[in-house]
Short mmCIF file of N, CA and C in Angstrom, two decimals:
data_model
loop_
_atom_site.label_atom_id
_atom_site.label_comp_id
_atom_site.label_asym_id
_atom_site.label_seq_id
_atom_site.Cartn_x
_atom_site.Cartn_y
_atom_site.Cartn_z
N MET A 1 42.63 211.79 -38.92
CA MET A 1 42.17 211.00 -37.80
C MET A 1 43.39 210.38 -37.13
N ILE A 2 43.35 210.38 -35.81
CA ILE A 2 44.31 209.64 -35.01
C ILE A 2 43.58 208.40 -34.50
N TYR A 3 44.24 207.25 -34.57
CA TYR A 3 43.69 206.00 -34.04
C TYR A 3 44.80 205.31 -33.27
N ASP A 4 44.56 205.01 -32.00
CA ASP A 4 45.60 204.37 -31.20
C ASP A 4 44.98 203.75 -29.95
N LYS A 5 45.81 203.12 -29.15
CA LYS A 5 45.39 202.59 -27.86
C LYS A 5 45.43 203.71 -26.83
N ILE A 6 44.52 203.66 -25.86
CA ILE A 6 44.48 204.69 -24.82
C ILE A 6 45.80 204.79 -24.08
N GLU A 7 46.48 203.67 -23.90
CA GLU A 7 47.77 203.70 -23.19
C GLU A 7 48.81 204.55 -23.93
N ASN A 8 48.61 204.82 -25.20
CA ASN A 8 49.54 205.64 -25.98
C ASN A 8 49.07 207.08 -26.14
N ALA A 9 48.00 207.47 -25.47
CA ALA A 9 47.41 208.80 -25.67
C ALA A 9 48.42 209.92 -25.43
N GLY A 10 49.33 209.74 -24.51
CA GLY A 10 50.31 210.78 -24.21
C GLY A 10 51.22 211.12 -25.38
N LEU A 11 51.32 210.23 -26.35
CA LEU A 11 52.16 210.50 -27.52
C LEU A 11 51.66 211.68 -28.35
N TYR A 12 50.39 212.02 -28.20
CA TYR A 12 49.77 213.05 -29.04
C TYR A 12 49.67 214.40 -28.34
N LYS A 13 50.27 214.50 -27.16
CA LYS A 13 50.26 215.78 -26.45
C LYS A 13 51.14 216.77 -27.19
N GLY A 14 50.75 218.04 -27.08
CA GLY A 14 51.51 219.11 -27.72
C GLY A 14 50.89 219.62 -29.00
N LEU A 15 49.86 218.96 -29.50
CA LEU A 15 49.19 219.42 -30.72
C LEU A 15 48.25 220.59 -30.44
N ASN A 16 47.63 220.59 -29.25
CA ASN A 16 46.64 221.59 -28.88
C ASN A 16 46.46 221.49 -27.37
N ALA A 17 46.43 222.63 -26.67
CA ALA A 17 46.32 222.62 -25.21
C ALA A 17 45.04 221.93 -24.73
N ASN A 18 43.93 222.14 -25.42
CA ASN A 18 42.68 221.48 -25.03
C ASN A 18 42.75 219.98 -25.28
N LEU A 19 43.41 219.58 -26.35
CA LEU A 19 43.60 218.16 -26.61
C LEU A 19 44.46 217.54 -25.51
N ASP A 20 45.47 218.26 -25.05
CA ASP A 20 46.30 217.77 -23.94
C ASP A 20 45.44 217.51 -22.70
N THR A 21 44.54 218.43 -22.39
CA THR A 21 43.64 218.27 -21.24
C THR A 21 42.79 217.02 -21.40
N ALA A 22 42.22 216.83 -22.58
CA ALA A 22 41.37 215.66 -22.84
C ALA A 22 42.17 214.36 -22.75
N LEU A 23 43.36 214.34 -23.32
CA LEU A 23 44.18 213.13 -23.30
C LEU A 23 44.60 212.78 -21.87
N ASP A 24 44.94 213.80 -21.09
CA ASP A 24 45.27 213.56 -19.68
C ASP A 24 44.07 212.96 -18.95
N PHE A 25 42.88 213.47 -19.23
CA PHE A 25 41.67 212.98 -18.57
C PHE A 25 41.42 211.51 -18.88
N ILE A 26 41.50 211.13 -20.15
CA ILE A 26 41.20 209.74 -20.50
C ILE A 26 42.26 208.78 -19.97
N ARG A 27 43.46 209.27 -19.75
CA ARG A 27 44.53 208.41 -19.21
C ARG A 27 44.44 208.27 -17.69
N THR A 28 43.77 209.20 -17.01
CA THR A 28 43.80 209.22 -15.54
C THR A 28 42.45 208.98 -14.88
N HIS A 29 41.40 208.77 -15.66
CA HIS A 29 40.07 208.56 -15.09
C HIS A 29 39.47 207.26 -15.59
N ASP A 30 38.67 206.63 -14.75
CA ASP A 30 37.94 205.42 -15.12
C ASP A 30 36.65 205.85 -15.82
N LEU A 31 36.66 205.81 -17.13
CA LEU A 31 35.51 206.26 -17.90
C LEU A 31 34.29 205.38 -17.66
N ASN A 32 34.50 204.11 -17.34
CA ASN A 32 33.38 203.21 -17.04
C ASN A 32 32.61 203.66 -15.80
N ALA A 33 33.29 204.34 -14.87
CA ALA A 33 32.65 204.77 -13.62
C ALA A 33 31.85 206.06 -13.79
N LEU A 34 31.98 206.74 -14.91
CA LEU A 34 31.26 208.00 -15.13
C LEU A 34 29.79 207.72 -15.41
N PRO A 35 28.91 208.64 -15.01
CA PRO A 35 27.48 208.47 -15.32
C PRO A 35 27.21 208.77 -16.80
N LEU A 36 26.09 208.28 -17.30
CA LEU A 36 25.66 208.66 -18.64
C LEU A 36 25.39 210.16 -18.67
N GLY A 37 25.61 210.78 -19.81
CA GLY A 37 25.39 212.21 -19.95
C GLY A 37 26.71 212.97 -19.98
N ARG A 38 26.59 214.27 -19.74
CA ARG A 38 27.73 215.17 -19.86
C ARG A 38 28.56 215.22 -18.57
N THR A 39 29.87 215.14 -18.74
CA THR A 39 30.82 215.32 -17.65
C THR A 39 31.69 216.52 -18.01
N GLU A 40 31.69 217.52 -17.15
CA GLU A 40 32.52 218.71 -17.36
C GLU A 40 33.98 218.37 -17.07
N ILE A 41 34.86 218.80 -17.95
CA ILE A 41 36.29 218.63 -17.75
C ILE A 41 36.95 220.00 -17.67
N ASP A 42 36.71 220.85 -18.66
CA ASP A 42 37.21 222.22 -18.67
C ASP A 42 36.17 223.11 -19.35
N GLY A 43 35.00 223.22 -18.72
CA GLY A 43 33.93 224.06 -19.26
C GLY A 43 33.57 223.68 -20.68
N ASP A 44 33.44 224.68 -21.54
CA ASP A 44 33.11 224.42 -22.94
C ASP A 44 34.35 224.12 -23.79
N ASN A 45 35.53 224.15 -23.18
CA ASN A 45 36.75 223.80 -23.92
C ASN A 45 36.90 222.30 -24.09
N VAL A 46 36.57 221.55 -23.04
CA VAL A 46 36.68 220.09 -23.07
C VAL A 46 35.56 219.52 -22.20
N PHE A 47 34.73 218.68 -22.78
CA PHE A 47 33.72 217.98 -22.01
C PHE A 47 33.47 216.62 -22.65
N LEU A 48 32.83 215.75 -21.89
CA LEU A 48 32.64 214.37 -22.30
C LEU A 48 31.15 214.05 -22.28
N ASN A 49 30.69 213.36 -23.29
CA ASN A 49 29.33 212.82 -23.32
C ASN A 49 29.42 211.31 -23.33
N LYS A 50 28.91 210.67 -22.27
CA LYS A 50 28.86 209.20 -22.22
C LYS A 50 27.45 208.79 -22.59
N MET A 51 27.35 207.79 -23.46
CA MET A 51 26.04 207.42 -23.99
C MET A 51 25.95 205.94 -24.31
N GLU A 52 24.72 205.47 -24.39
CA GLU A 52 24.42 204.17 -24.96
C GLU A 52 23.98 204.42 -26.39
N ALA A 53 24.45 203.60 -27.31
CA ALA A 53 24.12 203.80 -28.72
C ALA A 53 23.99 202.44 -29.39
N THR A 54 23.47 202.47 -30.60
CA THR A 54 23.35 201.27 -31.42
C THR A 54 24.05 201.52 -32.74
N ALA A 55 25.01 200.67 -33.07
CA ALA A 55 25.70 200.77 -34.35
C ALA A 55 24.75 200.36 -35.47
N THR A 56 24.90 201.01 -36.62
CA THR A 56 24.04 200.74 -37.77
C THR A 56 24.90 200.61 -39.03
N PRO A 57 24.36 200.05 -40.10
CA PRO A 57 25.13 199.95 -41.34
C PRO A 57 25.55 201.33 -41.85
N ALA A 58 26.71 201.38 -42.49
CA ALA A 58 27.24 202.65 -43.02
C ALA A 58 26.52 203.10 -44.29
N GLN A 59 26.01 202.14 -45.04
CA GLN A 59 25.42 202.44 -46.34
C GLN A 59 24.31 203.47 -46.24
N GLY A 60 24.44 204.54 -47.01
CA GLY A 60 23.42 205.57 -47.09
C GLY A 60 23.51 206.64 -46.02
N ARG A 61 24.29 206.41 -44.96
CA ARG A 61 24.41 207.41 -43.89
C ARG A 61 25.42 208.49 -44.29
N PRO A 62 25.15 209.73 -43.94
CA PRO A 62 26.10 210.80 -44.27
C PRO A 62 27.24 210.85 -43.26
N PHE A 63 28.29 211.53 -43.64
CA PHE A 63 29.36 211.90 -42.72
C PHE A 63 28.90 213.12 -41.92
N GLU A 64 29.50 213.31 -40.74
CA GLU A 64 29.28 214.53 -39.97
C GLU A 64 30.59 215.29 -39.89
N VAL A 65 30.49 216.59 -39.68
CA VAL A 65 31.68 217.41 -39.52
C VAL A 65 31.40 218.48 -38.46
N HIS A 66 32.44 218.86 -37.75
CA HIS A 66 32.37 219.92 -36.75
C HIS A 66 33.45 220.95 -37.10
N ARG A 67 33.19 222.19 -36.84
CA ARG A 67 34.17 223.25 -37.13
C ARG A 67 34.85 223.76 -35.87
N VAL A 68 34.16 223.73 -34.76
CA VAL A 68 34.70 224.28 -33.51
C VAL A 68 35.39 223.19 -32.69
N TYR A 69 34.85 221.99 -32.69
CA TYR A 69 35.33 220.91 -31.82
C TYR A 69 35.92 219.74 -32.59
N MET A 70 36.95 219.14 -31.99
CA MET A 70 37.42 217.81 -32.36
C MET A 70 36.57 216.82 -31.58
N ASP A 71 36.45 215.60 -32.08
CA ASP A 71 35.80 214.51 -31.37
C ASP A 71 36.84 213.46 -31.00
N ILE A 72 36.85 213.06 -29.73
CA ILE A 72 37.59 211.86 -29.34
C ILE A 72 36.52 210.80 -29.07
N GLN A 73 36.57 209.71 -29.81
CA GLN A 73 35.59 208.64 -29.71
C GLN A 73 36.24 207.46 -28.97
N ILE A 74 35.55 206.94 -27.94
CA ILE A 74 36.05 205.82 -27.15
C ILE A 74 34.89 204.86 -26.89
N ASP A 75 35.05 203.61 -27.27
CA ASP A 75 34.05 202.60 -26.95
C ASP A 75 34.44 201.92 -25.64
N LEU A 76 33.48 201.90 -24.71
CA LEU A 76 33.68 201.21 -23.44
C LEU A 76 33.15 199.78 -23.49
N GLN A 77 32.04 199.59 -24.21
CA GLN A 77 31.45 198.27 -24.42
C GLN A 77 31.00 198.20 -25.86
N GLY A 78 31.30 197.10 -26.51
CA GLY A 78 30.93 196.93 -27.90
C GLY A 78 32.04 197.38 -28.83
N CYS A 79 31.76 197.27 -30.10
CA CYS A 79 32.74 197.61 -31.13
C CYS A 79 32.00 198.27 -32.29
N GLU A 80 32.59 199.30 -32.84
CA GLU A 80 32.00 199.99 -33.98
C GLU A 80 33.07 200.33 -35.00
N GLY A 81 32.65 200.50 -36.22
CA GLY A 81 33.53 201.02 -37.24
C GLY A 81 33.40 202.53 -37.28
N ILE A 82 34.45 203.18 -37.74
CA ILE A 82 34.40 204.62 -37.96
C ILE A 82 35.16 204.92 -39.25
N GLU A 83 34.60 205.76 -40.07
CA GLU A 83 35.21 206.16 -41.33
C GLU A 83 35.51 207.65 -41.30
N THR A 84 36.55 208.04 -42.00
CA THR A 84 36.80 209.46 -42.25
C THR A 84 36.63 209.70 -43.73
N GLY A 85 36.19 210.91 -44.04
CA GLY A 85 35.89 211.24 -45.42
C GLY A 85 36.86 212.26 -45.99
N ASP A 86 36.76 212.45 -47.28
CA ASP A 86 37.60 213.38 -48.02
C ASP A 86 37.11 214.81 -47.76
N ALA A 87 37.84 215.55 -46.91
CA ALA A 87 37.43 216.91 -46.55
C ALA A 87 37.37 217.83 -47.78
N ALA A 88 38.23 217.60 -48.76
CA ALA A 88 38.24 218.44 -49.96
C ALA A 88 36.98 218.24 -50.79
N ALA A 89 36.33 217.09 -50.65
CA ALA A 89 35.12 216.81 -51.42
C ALA A 89 33.85 216.99 -50.59
N PHE A 90 34.00 217.50 -49.37
CA PHE A 90 32.86 217.62 -48.45
C PHE A 90 32.34 219.05 -48.48
N GLU A 91 31.09 219.20 -48.87
CA GLU A 91 30.42 220.49 -48.82
C GLU A 91 29.28 220.39 -47.83
N CYS A 92 29.03 221.47 -47.11
CA CYS A 92 28.03 221.40 -46.06
C CYS A 92 27.18 222.67 -46.05
N PRO A 93 26.25 222.79 -46.98
CA PRO A 93 25.44 224.02 -47.06
C PRO A 93 24.49 224.21 -45.88
N ASP A 94 24.15 223.15 -45.17
CA ASP A 94 23.20 223.25 -44.06
C ASP A 94 23.88 223.13 -42.70
N PHE A 95 25.13 223.58 -42.59
CA PHE A 95 25.87 223.48 -41.33
C PHE A 95 25.18 224.31 -40.25
N SER A 96 25.03 223.73 -39.05
CA SER A 96 24.43 224.43 -37.92
C SER A 96 25.55 224.98 -37.03
N GLU A 97 25.72 226.29 -37.06
CA GLU A 97 26.73 226.93 -36.19
C GLU A 97 26.36 226.71 -34.72
N GLU A 98 25.07 226.77 -34.41
CA GLU A 98 24.62 226.61 -33.03
C GLU A 98 24.97 225.24 -32.47
N LYS A 99 24.81 224.19 -33.27
CA LYS A 99 25.10 222.83 -32.81
C LYS A 99 26.49 222.36 -33.22
N ASP A 100 27.22 223.16 -33.99
CA ASP A 100 28.54 222.80 -34.51
C ASP A 100 28.52 221.44 -35.20
N VAL A 101 27.57 221.28 -36.12
CA VAL A 101 27.52 220.02 -36.87
C VAL A 101 26.86 220.24 -38.22
N GLY A 102 27.36 219.52 -39.18
CA GLY A 102 26.77 219.47 -40.51
C GLY A 102 26.91 218.05 -41.04
N PHE A 103 26.05 217.70 -41.99
CA PHE A 103 26.03 216.35 -42.54
C PHE A 103 26.01 216.40 -44.06
N ASN A 104 26.73 215.47 -44.68
CA ASN A 104 26.68 215.32 -46.12
C ASN A 104 27.46 214.06 -46.50
N HIS A 105 27.46 213.75 -47.77
CA HIS A 105 28.16 212.57 -48.27
C HIS A 105 29.46 213.00 -48.94
N CYS A 106 30.46 212.14 -48.88
CA CYS A 106 31.72 212.33 -49.57
C CYS A 106 32.42 210.98 -49.62
N PRO A 107 33.49 210.86 -50.40
CA PRO A 107 34.20 209.59 -50.45
C PRO A 107 34.90 209.28 -49.11
N THR A 108 34.93 208.00 -48.77
CA THR A 108 35.66 207.53 -47.59
C THR A 108 37.14 207.45 -47.94
N VAL A 109 38.00 207.95 -47.02
CA VAL A 109 39.44 207.85 -47.25
C VAL A 109 40.13 206.91 -46.27
N ALA A 110 39.51 206.63 -45.12
CA ALA A 110 40.11 205.70 -44.15
C ALA A 110 39.00 205.15 -43.26
N SER A 111 39.25 203.97 -42.70
CA SER A 111 38.31 203.39 -41.76
C SER A 111 39.06 202.53 -40.76
N CYS A 112 38.46 202.33 -39.60
CA CYS A 112 39.05 201.47 -38.58
C CYS A 112 37.93 200.93 -37.71
N SER A 113 38.27 199.93 -36.91
CA SER A 113 37.34 199.39 -35.92
C SER A 113 37.75 199.91 -34.56
N LEU A 114 36.81 200.52 -33.88
CA LEU A 114 37.04 201.07 -32.55
C LEU A 114 36.61 200.01 -31.54
N VAL A 115 37.53 199.61 -30.68
CA VAL A 115 37.27 198.58 -29.68
C VAL A 115 37.63 199.14 -28.31
N PRO A 116 37.11 198.56 -27.24
CA PRO A 116 37.49 199.02 -25.91
C PRO A 116 39.02 199.02 -25.75
N GLY A 117 39.53 200.10 -25.19
CA GLY A 117 40.98 200.24 -25.02
C GLY A 117 41.63 201.07 -26.11
N SER A 118 40.86 201.44 -27.13
CA SER A 118 41.39 202.28 -28.20
C SER A 118 40.60 203.58 -28.28
N PHE A 119 41.09 204.51 -29.09
CA PHE A 119 40.40 205.79 -29.27
C PHE A 119 40.70 206.33 -30.64
N THR A 120 39.84 207.24 -31.09
CA THR A 120 40.12 208.00 -32.31
C THR A 120 39.95 209.48 -31.98
N VAL A 121 40.72 210.29 -32.68
CA VAL A 121 40.53 211.74 -32.64
C VAL A 121 40.18 212.16 -34.06
N CYS A 122 39.00 212.72 -34.23
CA CYS A 122 38.58 213.28 -35.51
C CYS A 122 38.74 214.79 -35.38
N MET A 123 39.58 215.36 -36.19
CA MET A 123 39.91 216.77 -36.11
C MET A 123 38.73 217.63 -36.55
N ALA A 124 38.69 218.86 -36.08
CA ALA A 124 37.70 219.82 -36.56
C ALA A 124 37.88 219.96 -38.07
N GLY A 125 36.77 219.92 -38.79
CA GLY A 125 36.81 220.01 -40.24
C GLY A 125 37.00 218.69 -40.94
N GLU A 126 37.17 217.61 -40.18
CA GLU A 126 37.38 216.28 -40.77
C GLU A 126 36.06 215.51 -40.78
N PRO A 127 35.51 215.23 -41.96
CA PRO A 127 34.27 214.44 -42.00
C PRO A 127 34.51 213.05 -41.40
N HIS A 128 33.57 212.62 -40.58
CA HIS A 128 33.68 211.29 -39.97
C HIS A 128 32.30 210.67 -39.81
N LYS A 129 32.30 209.35 -39.83
CA LYS A 129 31.06 208.58 -39.73
C LYS A 129 31.27 207.49 -38.67
N PRO A 130 30.93 207.80 -37.42
CA PRO A 130 31.05 206.78 -36.36
C PRO A 130 29.81 205.91 -36.31
N GLY A 131 29.83 204.92 -35.42
CA GLY A 131 28.64 204.11 -35.17
C GLY A 131 28.31 203.12 -36.24
N ILE A 132 29.32 202.63 -36.97
CA ILE A 132 29.08 201.67 -38.04
C ILE A 132 29.10 200.26 -37.47
N ALA A 133 28.07 199.50 -37.76
CA ALA A 133 27.98 198.12 -37.28
C ALA A 133 29.08 197.27 -37.93
N VAL A 134 29.80 196.53 -37.10
CA VAL A 134 30.85 195.63 -37.60
C VAL A 134 30.58 194.19 -37.21
N SER A 135 29.50 193.95 -36.45
CA SER A 135 29.12 192.60 -36.06
C SER A 135 27.61 192.59 -35.78
N GLU A 136 27.10 191.45 -35.43
CA GLU A 136 25.67 191.36 -35.10
C GLU A 136 25.35 192.02 -33.77
N ASP A 137 26.32 192.10 -32.88
CA ASP A 137 26.14 192.78 -31.59
C ASP A 137 26.37 194.27 -31.83
N THR A 138 25.30 195.03 -31.88
CA THR A 138 25.39 196.45 -32.24
C THR A 138 25.27 197.39 -31.04
N ALA A 139 25.12 196.84 -29.83
CA ALA A 139 24.97 197.68 -28.64
C ALA A 139 26.32 198.28 -28.24
N LEU A 140 26.31 199.57 -27.96
CA LEU A 140 27.54 200.28 -27.58
C LEU A 140 27.30 201.08 -26.31
N VAL A 141 28.34 201.19 -25.51
CA VAL A 141 28.46 202.22 -24.48
C VAL A 141 29.72 202.95 -24.84
N LYS A 142 29.61 204.26 -25.05
CA LYS A 142 30.75 205.00 -25.57
C LYS A 142 30.84 206.39 -24.96
N CYS A 143 32.02 206.95 -25.09
CA CYS A 143 32.26 208.33 -24.69
C CYS A 143 32.71 209.11 -25.92
N VAL A 144 32.19 210.30 -26.05
CA VAL A 144 32.66 211.23 -27.06
C VAL A 144 33.11 212.49 -26.30
N LEU A 145 34.40 212.77 -26.35
CA LEU A 145 34.92 213.98 -25.77
C LEU A 145 34.92 215.06 -26.83
N LYS A 146 34.37 216.21 -26.50
CA LYS A 146 34.35 217.36 -27.39
C LYS A 146 35.50 218.27 -26.96
N VAL A 147 36.39 218.57 -27.90
CA VAL A 147 37.62 219.29 -27.60
C VAL A 147 37.69 220.52 -28.52
N ARG A 148 37.66 221.70 -27.92
CA ARG A 148 37.73 222.93 -28.73
C ARG A 148 39.06 222.97 -29.48
N ALA A 149 38.97 223.13 -30.79
CA ALA A 149 40.17 223.12 -31.65
C ALA A 149 40.98 224.40 -31.47
#
């Protein structure tokens, strides 16, 4: 997982061409001005989903994993926790190729609080658990950029 301030997003360019496109987009566009729903950036290579969500307790919730896409998570309003899990201990017998997602439990290896002005990149194959409540105010407005690995 990468965790940093949006102003530092350019530091991570060069890892993947699609990631470069996504990082350029978040540095040059007002994400607050985007409508809810999907925003096309580069077809199915890079797109953004803006949504309203509610953070919930982490206890009992599974991690999710994607094989085709990385996730860039950005909170515009509210604050949430996000955990990454031990990929070596993550098995996913019910993975959906069509939806590029699978869920299961594994040990947590890192966690952080995502606040407006920061972002995380969860790599393809990296179990992650976003949307964790860190305060009584659980309302979120967030963007998740899907980036083809």
